[in-house]
mmCIF file of C-alpha atoms in Angstrom:
data_model
loop_
_atom_site.group_PDB
_atom_site.id
_atom_site.type_symbol
_atom_site.label_atom_id
_atom_site.label_comp_id
_atom_site.label_asym_id
_atom_site.label_seq_id
_atom_site.Cartn_x
_atom_site.Cartn_y
_atom_site.Cartn_z
ATOM 1 C CA UNK A 1 -14.149 2.514 -16.445
ATOM 2 C CA UNK A 2 -10.779 2.764 -14.899
ATOM 3 C CA UNK A 3 -8.830 0.378 -12.502
ATOM 4 C CA UNK A 4 -8.033 2.358 -9.411
ATOM 5 C CA UNK A 5 -5.483 1.137 -6.733
ATOM 6 C CA UNK A 6 -5.798 2.750 -3.203
ATOM 7 C CA UNK A 7 -2.999 2.361 -0.879
ATOM 8 C CA UNK A 8 -3.260 3.594 2.534
ATOM 9 C CA UNK A 9 -0.664 3.770 5.520
ATOM 10 C CA UNK A 10 -2.299 4.917 8.656
ATOM 11 C CA UNK A 11 -2.402 2.491 11.548
ATOM 12 C CA UNK A 12 -5.414 4.421 13.024
ATOM 13 C CA UNK A 13 -8.698 2.576 12.504
ATOM 14 C CA UNK A 14 -11.464 4.967 11.615
ATOM 15 C CA UNK A 15 -8.812 8.003 11.611
ATOM 16 C CA UNK A 16 -8.922 10.948 9.258
ATOM 17 C CA UNK A 17 -6.936 9.319 6.617
ATOM 18 C CA UNK A 18 -9.084 6.191 6.523
ATOM 19 C CA UNK A 19 -12.145 8.294 6.301
ATOM 20 C CA UNK A 20 -10.766 10.303 3.509
ATOM 21 C CA UNK A 21 -9.819 6.937 1.670
ATOM 22 C CA UNK A 22 -13.249 5.613 2.450
ATOM 23 C CA UNK A 23 -15.226 8.664 0.875
ATOM 24 C CA UNK A 24 -12.859 8.476 -2.179
ATOM 25 C CA UNK A 25 -13.385 4.744 -2.584
ATOM 26 C CA UNK A 26 -16.981 5.353 -2.319
ATOM 27 C CA UNK A 27 -16.987 7.925 -5.089
ATOM 28 C CA UNK A 28 -14.997 5.841 -7.513
ATOM 29 C CA UNK A 29 -17.139 2.798 -6.952
ATOM 30 C CA UNK A 30 -20.424 5.081 -7.555
ATOM 31 C CA UNK A 31 -18.710 6.032 -10.798
ATOM 32 C CA UNK A 32 -18.453 2.347 -11.723
ATOM 33 C CA UNK A 33 -14.769 2.100 -11.715
ATOM 34 C CA UNK A 34 -12.973 -1.013 -10.398
ATOM 35 C CA UNK A 35 -11.159 -0.428 -7.031
ATOM 36 C CA UNK A 36 -8.551 -2.305 -5.104
ATOM 37 C CA UNK A 37 -7.361 -1.059 -1.860
ATOM 38 C CA UNK A 38 -4.684 -2.104 0.460
ATOM 39 C CA UNK A 39 -4.564 -0.710 4.080
ATOM 40 C CA UNK A 40 -0.849 -1.071 4.936
ATOM 41 C CA UNK A 41 -1.141 0.218 8.401
ATOM 42 C CA UNK A 42 -3.980 -1.975 9.472
ATOM 43 C CA UNK A 43 -2.314 -5.425 8.348
ATOM 44 C CA UNK A 44 -1.108 -6.394 11.794
ATOM 45 C CA UNK A 45 0.799 -9.390 12.693
ATOM 46 C CA UNK A 46 -1.286 -11.863 10.716
ATOM 47 C CA UNK A 47 -0.474 -10.327 7.426
ATOM 48 C CA UNK A 48 2.832 -8.500 7.696
ATOM 49 C CA UNK A 49 4.496 -6.960 4.563
ATOM 50 C CA UNK A 50 7.795 -7.006 6.171
ATOM 51 C CA UNK A 51 9.567 -8.756 9.072
ATOM 52 C CA UNK A 52 12.333 -7.592 11.506
ATOM 53 C CA UNK A 53 14.649 -10.504 11.786
ATOM 54 C CA UNK A 54 15.845 -10.871 15.408
ATOM 55 C CA UNK A 55 19.376 -11.929 16.126
ATOM 56 C CA UNK A 56 20.687 -10.677 12.853
ATOM 57 C CA UNK A 57 23.581 -8.176 12.417
ATOM 58 C CA UNK A 58 22.035 -4.734 12.139
ATOM 59 C CA UNK A 59 18.393 -6.016 12.829
ATOM 60 C CA UNK A 60 17.804 -6.770 9.043
ATOM 61 C CA UNK A 61 14.392 -6.715 7.399
ATOM 62 C CA UNK A 62 13.055 -9.696 5.560
ATOM 63 C CA UNK A 63 10.226 -10.242 3.332
ATOM 64 C CA UNK A 64 7.592 -12.955 4.901
ATOM 65 C CA UNK A 65 6.737 -16.206 2.823
ATOM 66 C CA UNK A 66 3.123 -15.150 2.697
ATOM 67 C CA UNK A 67 4.085 -11.925 1.172
ATOM 68 C CA UNK A 68 0.769 -9.982 0.388
ATOM 69 C CA UNK A 69 2.489 -7.056 -1.429
ATOM 70 C CA UNK A 70 4.130 -9.253 -3.996
ATOM 71 C CA UNK A 71 1.288 -11.683 -4.417
ATOM 72 C CA UNK A 72 -1.611 -9.283 -4.300
ATOM 73 C CA UNK A 73 -0.803 -5.619 -4.401
ATOM 74 C CA UNK A 74 1.968 -5.441 -7.102
ATOM 75 C CA UNK A 75 -0.103 -7.316 -9.785
ATOM 76 C CA UNK A 76 -3.067 -5.094 -9.055
ATOM 77 C CA UNK A 77 -0.695 -1.993 -9.108
ATOM 78 C CA UNK A 78 0.768 -3.030 -12.590
ATOM 79 C CA UNK A 79 -2.753 -3.501 -13.947
ATOM 80 C CA UNK A 80 -4.058 -0.151 -12.574
ATOM 81 C CA UNK A 81 -4.615 3.079 -14.419
ATOM 82 C CA UNK A 82 -4.476 5.259 -11.482
ATOM 83 C CA UNK A 83 -2.674 4.854 -8.104
ATOM 84 C CA UNK A 84 -3.901 6.769 -5.012
ATOM 85 C CA UNK A 85 -1.743 7.094 -1.953
ATOM 86 C CA UNK A 86 -3.353 8.088 1.207
ATOM 87 C CA UNK A 87 -1.232 8.827 4.259
ATOM 88 C CA UNK A 88 -1.040 10.954 7.541
ATOM 89 C CA UNK A 89 1.811 13.198 7.441
ATOM 90 C CA UNK A 90 4.280 12.775 10.156
ATOM 91 C CA UNK A 91 6.973 15.679 10.217
ATOM 92 C CA UNK A 92 6.310 16.203 6.591
ATOM 93 C CA UNK A 93 6.609 12.700 5.266
ATOM 94 C CA UNK A 94 4.442 9.755 4.842
ATOM 95 C CA UNK A 95 4.281 7.016 7.466
ATOM 96 C CA UNK A 96 6.469 4.117 7.691
ATOM 97 C CA UNK A 97 3.797 1.360 7.010
ATOM 98 C CA UNK A 98 3.062 2.991 3.521
ATOM 99 C CA UNK A 99 6.621 3.700 2.764
ATOM 100 C CA UNK A 100 7.629 0.008 3.392
ATOM 101 C CA UNK A 101 5.091 -0.869 0.755
ATOM 102 C CA UNK A 102 6.408 1.728 -1.725
ATOM 103 C CA UNK A 103 9.894 0.662 -1.256
ATOM 104 C CA UNK A 104 8.871 -2.617 -2.870
ATOM 105 C CA UNK A 105 7.982 -0.843 -6.028
ATOM 106 C CA UNK A 106 11.611 -0.502 -7.071
ATOM 107 C CA UNK A 107 11.836 -3.555 -9.302
ATOM 108 C CA UNK A 108 8.669 -2.341 -11.183
ATOM 109 C CA UNK A 109 9.790 1.438 -11.875
ATOM 110 C CA UNK A 110 9.688 0.924 -15.487
ATOM 111 C CA UNK A 111 6.177 -0.384 -15.614
ATOM 112 C CA UNK A 112 4.873 2.159 -13.057
ATOM 113 C CA UNK A 113 6.408 5.206 -14.503
ATOM 114 C CA UNK A 114 3.212 6.188 -16.604
ATOM 115 C CA UNK A 115 0.645 5.616 -13.966
ATOM 116 C CA UNK A 116 -1.591 8.496 -12.979
#
């Protein structure tokens, strides 16, 4: 049994990326693997993984107090055997919602370098 983390970024509920991730997740669960999934694009205002600070020089970005990425996603990611990234492609790059989560991995590069 493998521990698998799925990170998605599309903000489109029931879009192509979400359907792809749903099918993949169903397959890994049927194979009796442990799955954790975080849909970065669907978090909305109740669970933001970054905040744009108003009235700040350069409109700086801050991390919220109830940071779900630090408290939930990173521990699951560090314990995982396999990491799956699912994103729509916008001009040959991943979307901003998923990129904002991936950028938070920097402090954990050494622990993540051998993940599949």
